Amino acid sequence: MRTGLRHRRFVGGPMVKNFEEEFARFCAVKHCIAVNSGTDALRFAYIAGGVKPGDEVITVPNTFIATSESISQTGAFPVFVDIDEKRIIWTP
C-alpha cells in the first residue's frame, strides 16, 4: 500500500495488474478485473449475466441504493417486490 501511495499508481498501472493476476490465481480462475466500487462490481455482474437495456430486474426495496442504481446504470429497470416483514426477505 505504501508503494502505491508513494508512486500514486493505485488507479490502474502495474500494482492493479499484479493484484488482478494474484487474485485470479487465488480464486483459481483465468481472469480478475478490479473495479473502483461495489456499484461498478454489481453493474458489471448484471451485464455479464445478460441484463440488457429495457429489461426488468427483480429486487427488494430494503437494500442499499447501489443495488437499484447499478440496475439502472445497465439501462434496465429495478422492480421492487414485497417483503415478508417478519423475516425481512422477499415474499415468493
PDB file of C-alpha atoms in Angstrom:
ATOM      1  CA  MET A   1       0.000   0.000   0.000  1.00  0.00           C
ATOM      2  CA  ARG A   2       2.807   2.405   0.820  1.00  0.00           C
ATOM      3  CA  THR A   3       4.355   1.773  -2.576  1.00  0.00           C
ATOM      4  CA  GLY A   4       1.068   2.563  -4.296  1.00  0.00           C
ATOM      5  CA  LEU A   5       0.616   5.787  -2.364  1.00  0.00           C
ATOM      6  CA  ARG A   6       4.250   6.784  -2.782  1.00  0.00           C
ATOM      7  CA  HIS A   7       4.111   6.320  -6.556  1.00  0.00           C
ATOM      8  CA  ARG A   8       0.484   7.461  -6.887  1.00  0.00           C
ATOM      9  CA  ARG A   9      -0.220   4.404  -9.055  1.00  0.00           C
ATOM     10  CA  PHE A  10      -3.201   2.906  -7.263  1.00  0.00           C
ATOM     11  CA  VAL A  11      -5.635   3.533 -10.143  1.00  0.00           C
ATOM     12  CA  GLY A  12      -4.619   1.217 -12.938  1.00  0.00           C
ATOM     13  CA  GLY A  13      -0.969   0.540 -13.532  1.00  0.00           C
ATOM     14  CA  PRO A  14       1.289  -2.336 -12.533  1.00  0.00           C
ATOM     15  CA  MET A  15       0.052  -2.681  -8.937  1.00  0.00           C
ATOM     16  CA  VAL A  16      -3.538  -3.214 -10.042  1.00  0.00           C
ATOM     17  CA  LYS A  17      -2.466  -5.606 -12.791  1.00  0.00           C
ATOM     18  CA  ASN A  18      -0.438  -7.580 -10.248  1.00  0.00           C
ATOM     19  CA  PHE A  19      -3.390  -7.655  -7.825  1.00  0.00           C
ATOM     20  CA  GLU A  20      -5.747  -8.884 -10.572  1.00  0.00           C
ATOM     21  CA  GLU A  21      -3.345 -11.666 -11.569  1.00  0.00           C
ATOM     22  CA  GLU A  22      -2.707 -12.782  -7.988  1.00  0.00           C
ATOM     23  CA  PHE A  23      -6.392 -12.684  -7.051  1.00  0.00           C
ATOM     24  CA  ALA A  24      -7.309 -14.674 -10.174  1.00  0.00           C
ATOM     25  CA  ARG A  25      -4.767 -17.327  -9.154  1.00  0.00           C
ATOM     26  CA  PHE A  26      -6.145 -17.339  -5.601  1.00  0.00           C
ATOM     27  CA  CYS A  27      -9.689 -17.849  -6.948  1.00  0.00           C
ATOM     28  CA  ALA A  28      -8.475 -20.455  -9.464  1.00  0.00           C
ATOM     29  CA  VAL A  29      -9.914 -18.514 -12.417  1.00  0.00           C
ATOM     30  CA  LYS A  30      -8.373 -17.187 -15.615  1.00  0.00           C
ATOM     31  CA  HIS A  31      -9.215 -13.519 -15.136  1.00  0.00           C
ATOM     32  CA  CYS A  32      -9.988 -10.960 -12.466  1.00  0.00           C
ATOM     33  CA  ILE A  33     -10.981  -7.343 -13.050  1.00  0.00           C
ATOM     34  CA  ALA A  34     -10.592  -4.796 -10.272  1.00  0.00           C
ATOM     35  CA  VAL A  35     -13.225  -2.058 -10.162  1.00  0.00           C
ATOM     36  CA  ASN A  36     -13.471   1.127  -8.146  1.00  0.00           C
ATOM     37  CA  SER A  37     -16.650   0.367  -6.219  1.00  0.00           C
ATOM     38  CA  GLY A  38     -19.252  -2.176  -5.259  1.00  0.00           C
ATOM     39  CA  THR A  39     -21.709  -0.340  -7.507  1.00  0.00           C
ATOM     40  CA  ASP A  40     -19.497  -0.966 -10.537  1.00  0.00           C
ATOM     41  CA  ALA A  41     -18.995  -4.579  -9.454  1.00  0.00           C
ATOM     42  CA  LEU A  42     -22.772  -5.064  -9.386  1.00  0.00           C
ATOM     43  CA  ARG A  43     -23.271  -3.277 -12.716  1.00  0.00           C
ATOM     44  CA  PHE A  44     -20.659  -5.393 -14.492  1.00  0.00           C
ATOM     45  CA  ALA A  45     -22.095  -8.555 -12.916  1.00  0.00           C
ATOM     46  CA  TYR A  46     -25.553  -7.652 -14.270  1.00  0.00           C
ATOM     47  CA  ILE A  47     -24.102  -7.007 -17.726  1.00  0.00           C
ATOM     48  CA  ALA A  48     -22.085 -10.241 -17.640  1.00  0.00           C
ATOM     49  CA  GLY A  49     -25.262 -12.034 -16.594  1.00  0.00           C
ATOM     50  CA  GLY A  50     -27.036 -10.800 -19.705  1.00  0.00           C
ATOM     51  CA  VAL A  51     -29.087  -7.893 -18.337  1.00  0.00           C
ATOM     52  CA  LYS A  52     -29.840  -5.520 -21.210  1.00  0.00           C
ATOM     53  CA  PRO A  53     -31.411  -2.068 -21.574  1.00  0.00           C
ATOM     54  CA  GLY A  54     -35.162  -2.301 -21.115  1.00  0.00           C
ATOM     55  CA  ASP A  55     -35.009  -5.466 -19.004  1.00  0.00           C
ATOM     56  CA  GLU A  56     -36.695  -5.619 -15.613  1.00  0.00           C
ATOM     57  CA  VAL A  57     -34.645  -6.863 -12.673  1.00  0.00           C
ATOM     58  CA  ILE A  58     -36.463  -8.005  -9.542  1.00  0.00           C
ATOM     59  CA  THR A  59     -35.005  -6.778  -6.257  1.00  0.00           C
ATOM     60  CA  VAL A  60     -36.078  -5.861  -2.752  1.00  0.00           C
ATOM     61  CA  PRO A  61     -36.708  -2.300  -1.564  1.00  0.00           C
ATOM     62  CA  ASN A  62     -34.843  -2.775   1.722  1.00  0.00           C
ATOM     63  CA  THR A  63     -31.351  -2.756   0.265  1.00  0.00           C
ATOM     64  CA  PHE A  64     -28.509  -0.298  -0.270  1.00  0.00           C
ATOM     65  CA  ILE A  65     -29.073   2.248  -3.059  1.00  0.00           C
ATOM     66  CA  ALA A  66     -26.268   0.705  -5.145  1.00  0.00           C
ATOM     67  CA  THR A  67     -28.481  -2.310  -5.868  1.00  0.00           C
ATOM     68  CA  SER A  68     -31.100  -0.336  -7.789  1.00  0.00           C
ATOM     69  CA  GLU A  69     -28.598   2.233  -9.058  1.00  0.00           C
ATOM     70  CA  SER A  70     -26.458  -0.427 -10.723  1.00  0.00           C
ATOM     71  CA  ILE A  71     -29.555  -1.949 -12.334  1.00  0.00           C
ATOM     72  CA  SER A  72     -30.471   1.483 -13.726  1.00  0.00           C
ATOM     73  CA  GLN A  73     -26.919   2.006 -14.994  1.00  0.00           C
ATOM     74  CA  THR A  74     -27.317  -1.018 -17.271  1.00  0.00           C
ATOM     75  CA  GLY A  75     -30.412   0.582 -18.801  1.00  0.00           C
ATOM     76  CA  ALA A  76     -32.668  -1.937 -17.076  1.00  0.00           C
ATOM     77  CA  PHE A  77     -35.439  -1.138 -14.601  1.00  0.00           C
ATOM     78  CA  PRO A  78     -35.469  -2.236 -10.960  1.00  0.00           C
ATOM     79  CA  VAL A  79     -38.759  -3.857  -9.977  1.00  0.00           C
ATOM     80  CA  PHE A  80     -39.329  -3.923  -6.245  1.00  0.00           C
ATOM     81  CA  VAL A  81     -41.125  -6.878  -4.700  1.00  0.00           C
ATOM     82  CA  ASP A  82     -42.974  -7.109  -1.413  1.00  0.00           C
ATOM     83  CA  ILE A  83     -41.072  -8.395   1.580  1.00  0.00           C
ATOM     84  CA  ASP A  84     -42.155 -10.536   4.489  1.00  0.00           C
ATOM     85  CA  GLU A  85     -41.973  -8.061   7.365  1.00  0.00           C
ATOM     86  CA  LYS A  86     -41.226 -10.755   9.950  1.00  0.00           C
ATOM     87  CA  ARG A  87     -38.356 -12.376   8.085  1.00  0.00           C
ATOM     88  CA  ILE A  88     -37.322  -9.272   6.114  1.00  0.00           C
ATOM     89  CA  ILE A  89     -36.936 -11.214   2.851  1.00  0.00           C
ATOM     90  CA  TRP A  90     -38.973 -11.156  -0.318  1.00  0.00           C
ATOM     91  CA  THR A  91     -42.248 -12.955  -0.369  1.00  0.00           C
ATOM     92  CA  PRO A  92     -42.453 -15.588  -3.131  1.00  0.00           C
TER      93      PRO A  92
END
